[in-house]
Amino acid sequence: MNAGEELTENRTGTSVPVRKNHLVRSFRKFQPAHFSRRITGAGTLVRSLTAVFIIMMAVLSPVHVLEGYASPIPDLHESVPAIVEDANPDGTRMEPGAALTKKQKSRVLATALLLTASSAEPAVTADMKELERKDAHLQGLDYRLKSLDSLMRKIESDADEGQTSLTAAAAGISDVLRYTLTCSADDYSVMVPSALTTLEEKGYTVEKFRNAWGGRFYQGINVHLMSPAGVRVELQFHTPQSFAVKQASHAVYEIRRNPASSPDEVAEATRLSLAYNAAVIAPQGAAAIAWPMAA
């Protein structure tokens, strides 16, 4: 996910309009000091994986996981018509050689990404759990795999924004499998380098390191990793308080990024986003944390 993207996802897969007064009341009621690490969202991993599997089986004929997780996503635009079934809006099977719609292409690409990520997930999750300490905990594990609908939307929006193909957009996504580690403010500056060192010793490679402490809309550290199996993983580092602010400000974040939002709605959401972010207290030394990039 991009820095600042909400960890949890709307169950319907769509942005929900939020009235201005409700947003203001929500912000006034928000108290970062009352954060508990029990904020992890609803549902279970089993439900999430089951939902993805059911959707996949309803749309696709058997799809084989690519051999070698590090292999690039193939251009499925020509081969997909042969493996997609019942993909038409009326439930009929596509004719051989029929052109895929944008939605059908993004569904196939998203499913391929999820198949690869879900195969690697157990080993990666085990490694991430080893990072936990007395004052360091993983948050939102129920959502470590992006949902199919959310991934489809991201592929389509990234392709539109970058003026590129859906396949190229899918190949650039790095947060299909993602984690958040919250560390106490007192230990944050020590825990972040320690966690990354541990992962590198296990064979992970840091591909991107972004320190956003002091940012206007998002504060925390966002790291893109390549797992030993060659699967991309996103890891965010927060304090309990900064994570609570990120969760609480999700509604206004959704309004800001929704193309259907009016200028007035975007302006109000931007004002509230800045107000939420201003409530974040940076840990001592957090802004100075850096990490060398992989060669």
Short mmCIF file of C-alpha atoms in Angstrom, two decimals:
data_model
loop_
_atom_site.label_atom_id
_atom_site.label_comp_id
_atom_site.label_asym_id
_atom_site.label_seq_id
_atom_site.Cartn_x
_atom_site.Cartn_y
_atom_site.Cartn_z
CA MET A 1 0.00 0.00 0.00
CA ASN A 2 1.08 3.52 -0.46
CA ALA A 3 2.32 5.29 2.62
CA GLY A 4 -0.67 6.35 4.61
CA GLU A 5 -3.05 3.81 3.13
CA GLU A 6 -5.52 2.35 5.60
CA LEU A 7 -4.73 -1.15 6.82
CA THR A 8 -8.30 -2.34 7.15
CA GLU A 9 -10.64 -2.46 4.21
CA ASN A 10 -14.27 -1.64 3.76
CA ARG A 11 -16.15 -4.96 3.62
CA THR A 12 -18.13 -3.81 0.58
CA GLY A 13 -14.94 -2.80 -1.25
CA THR A 14 -16.24 0.73 -1.84
CA SER A 15 -15.59 4.09 -0.24
CA VAL A 16 -18.42 5.14 2.03
CA PRO A 17 -19.42 8.82 1.89
CA VAL A 18 -18.98 10.45 5.28
CA ARG A 19 -20.85 13.59 6.26
CA LYS A 20 -18.80 16.58 7.29
CA ASN A 21 -20.42 16.85 10.73
CA HIS A 22 -19.77 13.19 11.41
CA LEU A 23 -16.10 13.61 10.52
CA VAL A 24 -15.76 16.57 12.85
CA ARG A 25 -17.46 14.70 15.70
CA SER A 26 -15.25 11.69 15.06
CA PHE A 27 -12.12 13.78 15.30
CA ARG A 28 -13.24 15.53 18.47
CA LYS A 29 -13.99 12.19 20.14
CA PHE A 30 -10.66 10.70 19.11
CA GLN A 31 -8.22 10.33 22.04
CA PRO A 32 -4.84 8.82 21.06
CA ALA A 33 -3.98 8.14 24.71
CA HIS A 34 -6.82 5.61 24.90
CA PHE A 35 -5.37 3.45 22.14
CA SER A 36 -5.19 -0.28 22.79
CA ARG A 37 -3.33 -2.79 20.74
CA ARG A 38 -6.60 -4.67 20.51
CA ILE A 39 -7.34 -2.43 17.51
CA THR A 40 -6.89 -5.04 14.83
CA GLY A 41 -10.17 -4.97 12.93
CA ALA A 42 -12.88 -7.61 12.71
CA GLY A 43 -12.83 -11.02 11.09
CA THR A 44 -10.28 -13.78 10.86
CA LEU A 45 -7.59 -14.84 8.45
CA VAL A 46 -9.58 -17.99 7.70
CA ARG A 47 -12.59 -15.96 6.56
CA SER A 48 -10.39 -13.72 4.40
CA LEU A 49 -8.63 -16.63 2.66
CA THR A 50 -11.90 -18.53 2.24
CA ALA A 51 -13.55 -15.51 0.62
CA VAL A 52 -10.68 -15.07 -1.82
CA PHE A 53 -10.74 -18.79 -2.68
CA ILE A 54 -14.51 -18.85 -3.27
CA ILE A 55 -14.37 -15.78 -5.52
CA MET A 56 -11.45 -17.22 -7.44
CA MET A 57 -13.16 -20.57 -8.01
CA ALA A 58 -16.36 -18.87 -9.10
CA VAL A 59 -14.58 -16.84 -11.77
CA LEU A 60 -11.61 -18.86 -12.93
CA SER A 61 -10.98 -22.33 -14.18
CA PRO A 62 -7.97 -24.03 -12.53
CA VAL A 63 -5.00 -21.67 -12.37
CA HIS A 64 -1.53 -22.95 -11.54
CA VAL A 65 0.72 -21.00 -9.23
CA LEU A 66 3.75 -19.79 -11.14
CA GLU A 67 6.90 -21.76 -10.51
CA GLY A 68 9.37 -19.55 -8.71
CA TYR A 69 7.90 -16.72 -6.65
CA ALA A 70 10.41 -14.25 -8.04
CA SER A 71 9.23 -14.78 -11.61
CA PRO A 72 7.70 -11.65 -13.17
CA ILE A 73 3.95 -11.61 -13.68
CA PRO A 74 3.36 -12.84 -17.22
CA ASP A 75 1.34 -10.89 -19.74
CA LEU A 76 -1.94 -12.71 -19.36
CA HIS A 77 -3.87 -10.62 -21.87
CA GLU A 78 -3.61 -13.28 -24.59
CA SER A 79 -3.78 -16.42 -22.46
CA VAL A 80 -6.53 -15.34 -20.07
CA PRO A 81 -9.50 -15.90 -22.45
CA ALA A 82 -8.67 -19.61 -22.41
CA ILE A 83 -8.88 -19.87 -18.60
CA VAL A 84 -11.62 -17.41 -17.66
CA GLU A 85 -15.10 -18.89 -17.27
CA ASP A 86 -18.46 -17.25 -16.57
CA ALA A 87 -16.79 -13.85 -16.69
CA ASN A 88 -19.54 -12.06 -18.59
CA PRO A 89 -21.93 -9.82 -16.61
CA ASP A 90 -24.88 -12.09 -17.51
CA GLY A 91 -23.07 -15.18 -16.18
CA THR A 92 -22.43 -16.73 -19.59
CA ARG A 93 -19.11 -18.22 -20.57
CA MET A 94 -16.84 -16.11 -22.74
CA GLU A 95 -16.33 -17.22 -26.31
CA PRO A 96 -12.81 -18.47 -27.12
CA GLY A 97 -10.64 -15.57 -28.21
CA ALA A 98 -13.06 -12.91 -26.96
CA ALA A 99 -11.47 -9.69 -25.77
CA LEU A 100 -11.39 -9.17 -22.01
CA THR A 101 -12.84 -6.11 -20.40
CA LYS A 102 -10.70 -3.96 -18.13
CA LYS A 103 -12.43 -5.42 -15.08
CA GLN A 104 -11.85 -9.00 -16.26
CA LYS A 105 -8.16 -8.35 -16.92
CA SER A 106 -7.63 -6.77 -13.50
CA ARG A 107 -9.45 -9.70 -11.84
CA VAL A 108 -7.11 -12.25 -13.42
CA LEU A 109 -4.00 -10.23 -12.59
CA ALA A 110 -5.17 -9.68 -9.01
CA THR A 111 -5.91 -13.38 -8.56
CA ALA A 112 -2.44 -14.31 -9.81
CA LEU A 113 -0.87 -11.90 -7.32
CA LEU A 114 -2.96 -13.30 -4.47
CA LEU A 115 -2.11 -16.89 -5.35
CA THR A 116 1.60 -16.11 -5.19
CA ALA A 117 1.35 -14.04 -2.00
CA SER A 118 -0.88 -16.55 -0.19
CA SER A 119 1.58 -19.35 -0.96
CA ALA A 120 4.40 -17.39 0.70
CA GLU A 121 2.29 -15.95 3.54
CA PRO A 122 2.74 -18.66 6.22
CA ALA A 123 6.55 -18.44 6.16
CA VAL A 124 6.57 -14.64 6.02
CA THR A 125 4.04 -14.35 8.86
CA ALA A 126 6.16 -16.69 11.00
CA ASP A 127 9.19 -14.44 10.41
CA MET A 128 7.21 -11.30 11.24
CA LYS A 129 5.89 -12.81 14.47
CA GLU A 130 9.46 -13.34 15.61
CA LEU A 131 9.87 -9.55 15.61
CA GLU A 132 7.37 -9.17 18.45
CA ARG A 133 8.68 -8.20 21.86
CA LYS A 134 7.18 -7.01 25.13
CA ASP A 135 6.59 -3.54 23.66
CA ALA A 136 6.43 -4.45 19.97
CA HIS A 137 3.35 -6.08 18.46
CA LEU A 138 1.95 -6.90 15.02
CA GLN A 139 -1.34 -5.18 14.26
CA GLY A 140 -4.10 -6.06 11.79
CA LEU A 141 -2.93 -9.60 10.97
CA ASP A 142 -6.42 -10.45 9.71
CA TYR A 143 -5.72 -8.10 6.81
CA ARG A 144 -2.18 -9.13 5.91
CA LEU A 145 -3.45 -10.23 2.49
CA LYS A 146 -5.10 -7.57 0.40
CA SER A 147 -8.66 -8.42 -0.67
CA LEU A 148 -9.37 -9.32 -4.30
CA ASP A 149 -11.63 -6.31 -4.86
CA SER A 150 -9.17 -3.89 -3.29
CA LEU A 151 -6.33 -5.30 -5.35
CA MET A 152 -8.36 -5.00 -8.55
CA ARG A 153 -9.12 -1.35 -7.78
CA LYS A 154 -5.46 -0.65 -7.08
CA ILE A 155 -4.33 -2.24 -10.34
CA GLU A 156 -6.85 -0.18 -12.30
CA SER A 157 -6.13 3.10 -10.52
CA ASP A 158 -2.35 2.66 -10.77
CA ALA A 159 -2.68 1.94 -14.49
CA ASP A 160 -4.78 5.07 -14.99
CA GLU A 161 -2.49 7.30 -12.93
CA GLY A 162 0.68 5.99 -14.55
CA GLN A 163 -0.80 5.83 -18.05
CA THR A 164 0.44 2.26 -18.36
CA SER A 165 -0.95 -1.23 -18.95
CA LEU A 166 -2.79 -3.21 -16.30
CA THR A 167 -0.04 -5.83 -16.43
CA ALA A 168 2.67 -3.24 -15.76
CA ALA A 169 0.60 -1.75 -12.93
CA ALA A 170 0.13 -5.19 -11.35
CA ALA A 171 3.86 -5.89 -11.58
CA GLY A 172 4.58 -2.72 -9.59
CA ILE A 173 2.35 -3.51 -6.61
CA SER A 174 4.32 -4.28 -3.46
CA ASP A 175 1.69 -4.51 -0.72
CA VAL A 176 -0.35 -7.60 -1.57
CA LEU A 177 1.20 -9.05 1.59
CA ARG A 178 1.62 -6.39 4.28
CA TYR A 179 2.28 -6.06 8.01
CA THR A 180 2.36 -3.36 10.68
CA LEU A 181 4.57 -3.49 13.76
CA THR A 182 3.84 -1.05 16.58
CA CYS A 183 6.71 -0.26 18.95
CA SER A 184 6.57 1.79 22.13
CA ALA A 185 7.75 5.37 21.72
CA ASP A 186 10.63 4.74 24.13
CA ASP A 187 11.94 1.75 22.15
CA TYR A 188 10.97 2.81 18.62
CA SER A 189 14.37 4.11 17.49
CA VAL A 190 16.02 0.88 18.62
CA MET A 191 13.33 -1.56 17.52
CA VAL A 192 13.12 -0.44 13.88
CA PRO A 193 16.82 -1.05 13.03
CA SER A 194 16.78 -4.23 15.14
CA ALA A 195 13.77 -5.63 13.27
CA LEU A 196 15.25 -4.88 9.85
CA THR A 197 18.58 -6.42 10.84
CA THR A 198 16.76 -9.58 11.95
CA LEU A 199 14.90 -9.79 8.64
CA GLU A 200 18.05 -9.27 6.60
CA GLU A 201 19.72 -12.07 8.54
CA LYS A 202 16.80 -14.28 7.50
CA GLY A 203 17.39 -13.45 3.84
CA TYR A 204 15.06 -10.49 3.30
CA THR A 205 16.23 -7.55 1.20
CA VAL A 206 15.19 -3.94 1.81
CA GLU A 207 14.12 -2.55 -1.56
CA LYS A 208 12.59 0.73 -0.39
CA PHE A 209 12.81 2.58 2.92
CA ARG A 210 10.68 5.65 3.55
CA ASN A 211 10.91 7.59 6.80
CA ALA A 212 7.80 9.79 6.87
CA TRP A 213 8.11 11.13 10.41
CA GLY A 214 7.35 14.83 10.22
CA GLY A 215 5.07 14.39 7.18
CA ARG A 216 1.88 16.37 6.75
CA PHE A 217 -0.57 13.51 6.11
CA TYR A 218 1.21 10.41 7.35
CA GLN A 219 3.81 9.70 10.00
CA GLY A 220 5.66 6.43 10.38
CA ILE A 221 8.19 4.30 8.52
CA ASN A 222 7.23 2.31 5.43
CA VAL A 223 9.54 -0.46 4.16
CA HIS A 224 9.26 -2.59 1.02
CA LEU A 225 11.01 -5.94 1.37
CA MET A 226 11.77 -8.90 -0.88
CA SER A 227 11.33 -12.17 0.98
CA PRO A 228 13.81 -15.06 0.68
CA ALA A 229 11.27 -16.75 -1.63
CA GLY A 230 11.16 -13.70 -3.89
CA VAL A 231 7.78 -12.30 -2.78
CA ARG A 232 7.30 -8.61 -2.11
CA VAL A 233 6.27 -7.65 1.42
CA GLU A 234 5.37 -4.29 2.94
CA LEU A 235 6.19 -3.57 6.59
CA GLN A 236 5.10 -0.40 8.37
CA PHE A 237 6.51 0.74 11.71
CA HIS A 238 4.31 2.80 14.02
CA THR A 239 3.96 3.72 17.64
CA PRO A 240 0.61 2.69 19.19
CA GLN A 241 -0.41 6.34 19.06
CA SER A 242 0.55 6.98 15.44
CA PHE A 243 -1.19 3.76 14.41
CA ALA A 244 -4.35 4.83 16.27
CA VAL A 245 -4.33 8.16 14.43
CA LYS A 246 -3.90 6.39 11.08
CA GLN A 247 -6.87 4.13 11.84
CA ALA A 248 -9.06 6.98 13.07
CA SER A 249 -8.37 9.14 10.01
CA HIS A 250 -9.24 6.48 7.46
CA ALA A 251 -12.60 8.01 6.55
CA VAL A 252 -11.10 11.33 5.53
CA TYR A 253 -8.29 9.55 3.70
CA GLU A 254 -10.89 7.70 1.60
CA ILE A 255 -12.64 10.96 0.73
CA ARG A 256 -9.38 12.59 -0.34
CA ARG A 257 -8.47 9.77 -2.73
CA ASN A 258 -11.99 9.19 -4.12
CA PRO A 259 -12.30 10.73 -7.62
CA ALA A 260 -16.04 11.15 -7.02
CA SER A 261 -15.49 13.51 -4.05
CA SER A 262 -16.46 17.12 -4.65
CA PRO A 263 -13.89 19.91 -4.26
CA ASP A 264 -15.59 20.99 -1.03
CA GLU A 265 -15.48 17.45 0.35
CA VAL A 266 -11.81 17.10 -0.55
CA ALA A 267 -11.01 20.45 1.06
CA GLU A 268 -12.76 19.49 4.30
CA ALA A 269 -11.19 16.04 4.31
CA THR A 270 -7.77 17.59 3.75
CA ARG A 271 -8.28 19.97 6.67
CA LEU A 272 -9.26 17.11 8.95
CA SER A 273 -6.38 14.93 7.72
CA LEU A 274 -3.93 17.64 8.67
CA ALA A 275 -5.60 18.00 12.07
CA TYR A 276 -5.41 14.27 12.74
CA ASN A 277 -1.79 14.10 11.68
CA ALA A 278 -0.89 17.06 13.88
CA ALA A 279 -1.97 14.98 16.88
CA VAL A 280 0.82 12.44 16.27
CA ILE A 281 3.75 12.61 18.69
CA ALA A 282 7.03 11.54 17.07
CA PRO A 283 9.28 9.26 19.17
CA GLN A 284 12.67 10.59 20.17
CA GLY A 285 15.13 10.06 17.31
CA ALA A 286 12.55 8.59 14.90
CA ALA A 287 13.12 11.20 12.19
CA ALA A 288 16.83 10.29 12.00
CA ILE A 289 16.31 6.56 11.36
CA ALA A 290 17.70 5.54 7.97
CA TRP A 291 18.55 2.32 6.17
CA PRO A 292 20.95 1.56 3.29
CA MET A 293 19.24 0.49 0.09
CA ALA A 294 19.95 -2.82 -1.58
CA ALA A 295 22.44 -2.62 -4.42
#
